[in-house]
XYZ file of C-alpha atoms in Angstrom:
521
model
C 142.644 120.972 68.093
C 141.482 124.294 66.730
C 142.141 127.849 67.851
C 139.188 130.006 66.955
C 139.021 133.769 66.968
C 135.725 135.567 66.962
C 133.577 136.069 63.895
C 131.820 139.246 62.917
C 128.860 140.033 65.136
C 125.659 141.020 63.376
C 122.891 143.147 64.785
C 119.879 141.647 63.114
C 117.753 144.066 61.251
C 117.858 141.402 58.589
C 115.242 140.697 55.993
C 112.489 138.266 56.843
C 113.690 135.973 54.066
C 117.174 135.755 55.517
C 115.815 135.069 58.978
C 113.497 132.381 57.668
C 116.497 130.734 56.039
C 118.343 130.754 59.352
C 115.326 129.260 61.071
C 115.008 126.564 58.443
C 118.562 125.437 59.136
C 117.736 123.743 62.420
C 115.286 126.002 64.201
C 117.304 129.105 64.621
C 120.290 128.421 65.874
C 123.069 127.732 67.946
C 124.253 124.397 66.564
C 127.822 124.621 65.345
C 129.993 122.280 63.339
C 130.008 118.707 64.541
C 132.829 117.735 66.900
C 132.463 114.052 66.047
C 130.601 113.683 62.776
C 130.909 109.883 62.655
C 128.463 107.660 64.455
C 124.758 107.655 65.156
C 123.371 110.137 67.679
C 122.680 108.328 70.954
C 119.343 109.649 72.187
C 119.675 107.545 75.339
C 122.967 109.170 76.348
C 123.412 111.304 79.461
C 125.991 114.091 79.112
C 128.131 114.594 82.233
C 129.407 118.169 82.528
C 131.662 119.879 85.056
C 132.075 123.622 85.332
C 134.080 125.993 87.506
C 131.207 128.002 88.937
C 128.087 126.757 90.721
C 124.482 127.796 90.164
C 122.808 129.779 92.927
C 119.268 129.656 91.539
C 117.302 128.853 88.372
C 115.187 131.973 87.947
C 116.248 133.829 84.769
C 115.285 137.190 86.234
C 117.145 136.721 89.513
C 120.532 135.791 88.048
C 123.595 137.689 89.188
C 126.301 135.914 87.167
C 127.100 134.545 83.721
C 127.632 131.112 85.233
C 124.087 131.024 86.554
C 122.723 131.797 83.095
C 124.706 128.910 81.598
C 122.861 126.337 83.688
C 119.506 127.539 82.374
C 120.036 127.477 78.599
C 118.651 123.919 78.249
C 115.590 124.771 80.378
C 114.345 128.112 79.042
C 114.152 129.123 75.382
C 115.128 132.702 74.546
C 113.589 135.218 72.184
C 116.882 135.374 70.281
C 120.067 133.373 70.522
C 123.768 134.040 70.064
C 125.653 131.598 67.842
C 129.272 130.468 68.122
C 130.464 133.492 66.118
C 128.582 136.010 68.281
C 125.852 136.585 65.699
C 122.331 137.297 66.917
C 120.075 134.619 65.397
C 116.395 133.643 65.704
C 115.095 131.844 68.754
C 111.470 132.093 69.845
C 111.377 135.242 67.744
C 111.609 134.216 64.079
C 112.415 137.789 63.026
C 112.412 141.333 64.391
C 112.413 144.871 63.054
C 112.667 148.383 64.451
C 110.138 151.009 63.413
C 111.488 153.451 60.798
C 111.471 156.171 63.456
C 112.881 153.864 66.151
C 109.752 154.138 68.299
C 109.263 150.383 68.688
C 110.795 146.961 68.141
C 108.413 144.411 66.670
C 108.997 140.675 67.093
C 107.452 138.024 64.841
C 107.137 134.923 67.019
C 107.225 131.216 66.259
C 103.772 129.618 66.212
C 104.849 126.047 67.000
C 106.166 126.339 70.568
C 104.473 125.145 73.736
C 105.759 125.484 77.289
C 106.448 122.170 78.952
C 103.383 122.644 81.180
C 101.172 122.713 78.065
C 100.679 126.489 77.852
C 101.094 127.897 74.316
C 103.903 130.358 73.726
C 102.552 133.561 72.193
C 102.728 137.353 72.300
C 100.797 137.481 75.575
C 103.472 135.271 77.152
C 106.178 137.710 76.030
C 104.236 140.621 77.527
C 103.785 138.741 80.824
C 107.505 137.955 81.040
C 108.582 141.528 80.336
C 106.158 142.769 82.987
C 107.587 140.234 85.439
C 111.157 141.260 84.636
C 110.331 144.903 85.278
C 108.424 144.380 88.528
C 109.730 141.226 90.240
C 111.301 142.111 93.616
C 115.050 141.679 93.287
C 114.907 141.459 89.485
C 118.360 141.749 87.944
C 117.005 142.577 84.477
C 115.176 145.833 85.266
C 117.887 147.966 83.682
C 118.042 145.743 80.580
C 114.303 146.223 80.058
C 114.220 149.922 80.978
C 114.106 151.091 77.333
C 110.729 149.338 76.899
C 107.954 151.724 77.918
C 104.916 149.570 77.064
C 104.143 146.292 75.280
C 101.426 145.817 72.635
C 100.091 142.359 71.829
C 99.350 142.911 68.134
C 98.213 139.322 67.557
C 99.231 135.902 68.917
C 102.470 135.844 66.911
C 103.341 139.550 66.906
C 104.463 141.617 69.876
C 105.445 145.281 69.727
C 107.836 146.720 72.292
C 107.400 150.486 72.496
C 110.693 152.241 73.223
C 111.888 155.413 74.871
C 113.174 157.829 72.181
C 116.599 156.948 70.784
C 116.946 153.731 72.760
C 116.569 149.960 72.602
C 119.090 149.229 69.850
C 120.753 146.580 72.028
C 117.554 144.621 72.777
C 117.894 141.931 70.055
C 121.256 140.869 71.480
C 120.159 141.283 75.101
C 117.247 138.918 74.420
C 119.852 136.232 73.664
C 120.744 136.173 77.386
C 118.659 135.418 80.470
C 116.721 138.638 79.740
C 115.043 136.884 76.814
C 114.320 133.595 78.597
C 110.581 132.915 78.571
C 108.594 131.393 81.444
C 105.073 129.971 81.219
C 102.436 132.571 82.159
C 100.716 129.828 84.174
C 103.844 129.576 86.328
C 104.016 133.348 86.724
C 100.382 133.501 87.834
C 100.868 130.644 90.293
C 103.843 132.343 91.953
C 105.980 129.210 91.579
C 109.397 129.158 93.281
C 111.343 129.135 90.016
C 114.608 129.736 91.855
C 114.641 126.254 93.349
C 112.082 124.247 91.364
C 111.136 125.612 87.925
C 109.201 122.448 87.115
C 107.847 122.595 83.574
C 107.828 126.389 83.415
C 110.225 126.593 80.459
C 109.799 125.647 76.819
C 113.375 124.389 76.472
C 114.446 120.909 75.412
C 115.088 119.748 78.992
C 113.310 119.890 82.356
C 114.790 119.784 85.854
C 114.697 116.426 87.610
C 117.003 117.337 90.514
C 118.693 120.527 91.689
C 121.024 121.268 94.589
C 121.918 124.987 94.610
C 125.678 125.630 94.604
C 126.313 121.962 93.728
C 124.557 120.237 90.838
C 121.737 120.188 88.296
C 120.194 117.115 86.662
C 118.073 117.501 83.520
C 115.953 115.093 81.468
C 114.637 115.487 77.933
C 111.260 117.207 77.936
C 109.730 116.184 74.610
C 110.740 114.045 71.655
C 109.051 116.527 69.322
C 110.979 119.664 70.259
C 110.786 122.534 67.762
C 114.584 122.777 67.221
C 115.918 119.515 65.796
C 119.480 120.472 66.777
C 118.593 120.533 70.490
C 117.207 117.988 72.931
C 119.159 115.077 71.462
C 120.223 113.660 74.848
C 118.235 111.653 77.356
C 119.653 113.869 80.055
C 122.379 116.205 81.265
C 124.179 116.223 84.611
C 126.040 119.439 85.518
C 128.302 119.592 88.564
C 130.077 122.664 89.895
C 133.756 121.825 90.387
C 136.087 124.787 91.024
C 139.419 122.975 90.607
C 140.487 123.044 86.943
C 142.887 120.125 87.234
C 140.161 117.910 88.685
C 137.798 118.861 85.868
C 140.407 118.063 83.236
C 141.251 114.715 84.842
C 137.551 113.835 84.881
C 137.350 113.999 81.084
C 140.746 112.350 80.667
C 139.693 109.322 82.742
C 136.192 109.062 81.286
C 134.453 110.027 84.529
C 132.911 113.035 82.760
C 132.315 114.067 79.152
C 132.691 117.845 78.881
C 134.371 120.697 80.723
C 136.310 123.937 80.262
C 139.697 125.181 81.508
C 141.347 128.573 81.152
C 144.421 128.392 83.372
C 147.656 128.118 81.399
C 148.850 124.881 83.021
C 145.630 123.029 82.251
C 145.449 124.351 78.679
C 149.007 123.183 78.006
C 148.207 119.801 79.573
C 145.030 119.492 77.490
C 146.999 120.250 74.337
C 149.391 117.444 75.199
C 146.573 115.002 75.956
C 144.854 115.822 72.671
C 148.005 114.809 70.777
C 148.184 111.496 72.628
C 144.510 110.471 72.626
C 141.082 111.073 71.138
C 140.347 113.818 73.651
C 138.877 116.872 71.918
C 140.243 120.334 72.680
C 138.802 123.529 71.219
C 140.550 126.787 72.110
C 138.942 130.182 71.810
C 140.115 133.647 72.793
C 138.048 135.250 75.512
C 136.041 138.329 74.629
C 137.176 139.432 78.062
C 140.360 141.481 78.162
C 142.765 141.176 81.069
C 143.660 144.712 82.033
C 144.180 147.428 84.609
C 141.143 149.465 85.632
C 141.695 152.798 87.388
C 139.688 155.542 89.032
C 140.541 159.251 88.782
C 141.367 159.357 92.484
C 144.418 160.494 94.436
C 147.510 160.665 92.239
C 145.544 158.954 89.459
C 143.499 162.131 89.030
C 146.408 163.357 86.880
C 146.023 161.909 83.357
C 149.821 161.931 82.904
C 150.159 159.557 85.867
C 147.561 157.209 84.382
C 149.388 157.339 81.060
C 152.619 156.530 82.904
C 150.980 153.440 84.380
C 149.816 152.377 80.927
C 153.280 152.907 79.433
C 154.923 150.905 82.235
C 153.009 147.674 81.509
C 154.636 145.193 79.149
C 151.897 142.918 77.674
C 154.528 140.403 76.511
C 155.688 139.903 80.091
C 152.114 139.290 81.220
C 151.539 136.858 78.362
C 154.626 134.905 79.408
C 153.005 134.282 82.800
C 150.299 132.344 80.985
C 152.667 130.314 78.800
C 151.720 132.621 75.941
C 148.021 131.715 76.265
C 147.199 135.379 76.926
C 147.531 137.101 73.545
C 148.621 140.776 73.812
C 145.701 142.930 72.677
C 145.120 146.612 73.404
C 141.671 147.366 72.080
C 138.203 147.136 73.597
C 136.523 144.822 71.062
C 137.663 141.532 69.472
C 139.353 142.365 66.190
C 136.736 140.708 63.953
C 133.700 142.233 65.698
C 131.855 144.916 63.763
C 132.455 147.646 66.426
C 136.234 147.050 66.402
C 138.681 149.353 64.638
C 141.213 147.396 62.608
C 143.381 150.460 62.015
C 143.486 151.611 65.651
C 146.881 152.002 67.334
C 146.977 152.113 71.105
C 148.635 155.406 72.147
C 150.316 154.190 75.361
C 152.388 151.219 74.241
C 155.091 149.856 76.544
C 157.915 152.387 76.921
C 159.715 152.375 80.247
C 161.648 155.605 79.617
C 158.504 157.512 78.621
C 156.672 156.070 81.624
C 159.355 157.454 83.965
C 158.997 160.930 82.426
C 155.215 160.893 82.724
C 155.238 159.566 86.300
C 157.229 162.594 87.458
C 157.887 162.097 91.178
C 156.690 159.021 93.053
C 152.953 158.665 92.514
C 151.090 156.204 94.713
C 148.919 153.372 93.391
C 147.328 150.442 95.235
C 146.651 147.466 92.944
C 143.625 145.457 94.003
C 143.199 141.920 92.679
C 141.060 138.890 93.497
C 143.144 136.751 95.812
C 143.764 133.191 94.651
C 142.694 133.827 91.042
C 144.686 134.017 87.815
C 144.936 137.805 88.242
C 147.287 137.429 91.222
C 150.483 136.798 89.233
C 149.778 139.605 86.714
C 149.150 141.979 89.625
C 152.556 141.123 91.072
C 154.300 141.675 87.726
C 152.467 144.978 87.159
C 153.465 146.135 90.654
C 157.091 145.436 89.782
C 156.820 147.208 86.412
C 155.208 150.283 87.986
C 157.835 150.371 90.742
C 160.610 150.349 88.136
C 159.326 153.616 86.628
C 158.971 155.403 89.980
C 155.524 154.478 91.297
C 154.993 153.709 94.953
C 152.985 150.618 93.986
C 151.428 148.307 96.583
C 149.274 145.187 96.331
C 145.796 144.904 97.799
C 144.450 141.326 97.639
C 140.711 141.091 98.211
C 138.103 138.308 98.156
C 136.763 137.741 94.648
C 133.251 138.527 95.882
C 134.377 142.031 96.846
C 136.605 143.173 93.989
C 133.994 144.174 91.410
C 131.334 145.715 93.682
C 133.866 147.646 95.705
C 135.677 148.957 92.634
C 132.316 150.114 91.266
C 131.552 151.737 94.632
C 134.842 153.669 94.421
C 136.556 151.854 97.294
C 139.500 150.769 95.121
C 141.514 153.162 92.960
C 142.998 150.483 90.694
C 142.224 146.848 89.946
C 143.936 144.130 87.903
C 141.089 142.109 86.442
C 139.840 140.054 83.521
C 136.258 141.154 84.079
C 136.031 143.600 81.168
C 133.738 141.740 78.760
C 132.517 143.664 75.697
C 128.869 142.876 75.046
C 127.439 141.682 71.731
C 125.982 145.143 71.079
C 128.370 147.998 71.943
C 125.567 150.118 73.398
C 125.451 147.723 76.335
C 129.221 147.953 76.697
C 129.066 151.743 76.818
C 126.261 151.733 79.385
C 128.160 149.305 81.600
C 131.792 150.361 81.345
C 132.040 153.803 79.747
C 129.213 156.022 80.943
C 128.033 153.559 83.595
C 129.343 152.058 86.803
C 132.981 151.570 85.795
C 133.357 155.124 84.519
C 135.979 154.546 81.813
C 134.692 157.666 80.044
C 135.760 159.865 82.981
C 132.690 162.070 82.551
C 133.836 163.161 79.081
C 130.846 165.020 77.598
C 131.928 164.339 74.010
C 131.985 160.595 74.673
C 128.520 160.747 76.218
C 127.157 162.702 73.246
C 128.568 160.266 70.700
C 127.301 157.317 72.742
C 123.790 158.756 72.711
C 123.985 159.243 68.951
C 125.283 155.688 68.376
C 122.442 154.175 70.422
C 119.798 155.348 67.953
C 118.113 152.223 66.461
C 117.429 154.046 63.191
C 121.148 154.248 62.375
C 122.711 151.745 59.986
C 125.267 149.396 61.528
C 128.131 150.946 59.536
C 127.230 154.401 60.869
C 127.093 153.065 64.401
C 130.433 151.305 63.934
C 132.100 154.561 62.859
C 130.844 156.298 65.991
C 131.958 153.494 68.273
C 135.445 153.524 66.795
C 135.674 157.180 67.808
C 134.273 156.364 71.251
C 136.791 153.585 71.931
C 139.695 155.830 70.932
C 138.513 158.593 73.259
C 137.878 156.130 76.101
C 141.332 154.562 75.892
C 142.902 158.042 75.705
C 141.447 158.717 79.161
C 143.722 155.868 80.372
C 141.303 154.671 83.012
C 141.372 151.243 81.391
C 144.597 149.672 80.156
C 143.851 146.571 78.033
C 146.657 144.010 78.162
C 145.786 140.636 76.658
C 143.120 138.073 75.734
C 143.315 134.842 77.705
C 142.275 131.513 76.223
C 139.388 129.241 77.181
C 139.550 125.580 76.188
C 136.582 123.254 75.793
C 137.634 119.688 76.671
C 135.441 116.760 75.634
C 135.413 113.021 75.019
C 135.328 111.453 71.571
C 131.608 110.721 71.970
C 130.590 114.375 72.289
C 129.002 116.112 69.282
C 128.784 119.853 68.618
C 131.282 121.055 71.189
C 132.920 123.170 68.484
C 131.785 126.762 68.064
C 129.815 126.531 71.290
C 128.044 129.819 72.066
C 129.403 131.800 75.014
C 132.644 129.775 75.311
C 134.480 133.043 74.647
C 133.007 134.526 77.828
C 134.100 131.611 79.991
C 130.562 130.250 80.193
C 128.567 127.863 78.020
C 125.362 127.215 76.091
C 124.998 123.426 75.812
C 121.444 123.088 74.505
C 122.624 121.660 71.148
C 125.403 119.384 72.435
C 124.805 115.657 71.812
C 126.655 112.328 71.968
C 127.194 109.428 69.570
C 126.880 105.714 70.293
């Protein structure tokens, strides 16, 4: 068993030579260290996977959740990929570079990739996909592509994305998600129902052989001669949505399934015990997500002293104890080893019950919303008790999980206990989402907005951007609209026949990228 913290994320403005070296080491990518290095790879094996969340559809540009994206990584190749240490690495794009003045992002594409329907992958295909993402009714990637003003097909292996001034710095990392998944232009022209039957529209190592939305996905290997030798090493993959964590864990324990994930404390502790007694593999990783309290400047929470009182009243150690110490106290916005993190930062509102009472003043009111039936319910109860002890009139407001996020964003809830804060690979995306965007952690602070605009300039060196983001995070947390509490753990559980379950991309977001997973005989 290994506990892995996050590596340093890199925004690739790397030299072509370095990127070629990455590509030479297995096609670009995401393959990590081998979980079971002994034994011959079984190319006739079928990997049986269970996961907490179902898939609603298979169209990359109509996805509304991380879980939906996970199902598609074996089907659709991406322009870039994210490795197990959160580095942006080559995918269909062998290298990329911003213009010296930041006016465009140019991608150098692989010349050896063909979609599974026989259509060549080239710059025109990239242009067609970006156009589709911008114009498809219901597209969920419009905002992600909004920095791209026009697309120039320079030649078959070179595409230039023209950018709005001072924008687009996050695109290389964004292209490692569903935003960068490429679909055959032939499929786009035909108007194929990709949501339910993508056929051979992807260039990934696997194609869909059966799909039941909200239930299961069955994949078969597309081509023996796939461009990335680290992927496509299985005959097939079967993925089943299974919400109960204990059932998923028992499936791997009994041999009914091969691979799953658990994040609840009871199942992680049980998995640890099983790993000591058997050949079951367990890999633990801290979530990028931070469990915390989100607030709006509404009602009594309009007063910053009241928000600071709430922050001071929360004891992260008490919350961690709820999770059998599998929720590590952490009061920053970025994982400590990520390049935008500030190793010297000290959170200003550490637990201090006496100070919290002074700041609270009278009896301020706060209603704590949480997703009923999830692992935020117990923390919400503890936080209510801690706030009450320092003078708050604190009440609980359980809500369906489907309502918590959208209604908080809409302003319906003044406070929410949640683990949904997930810092993105590039901090510009984090700022747009949580600070100046829908969650409003920046509280309309003009200085934060100005620094965020400056940090988003693609002509800046990463070190210069990092310095600005460190200032931004400090100012954001001083607003006390977000109180970070702790990092929970996510455990990958797998049988002794599974290969490359270690360092699996996206495991630290509670999702998965299984395109390089294999099995031995």
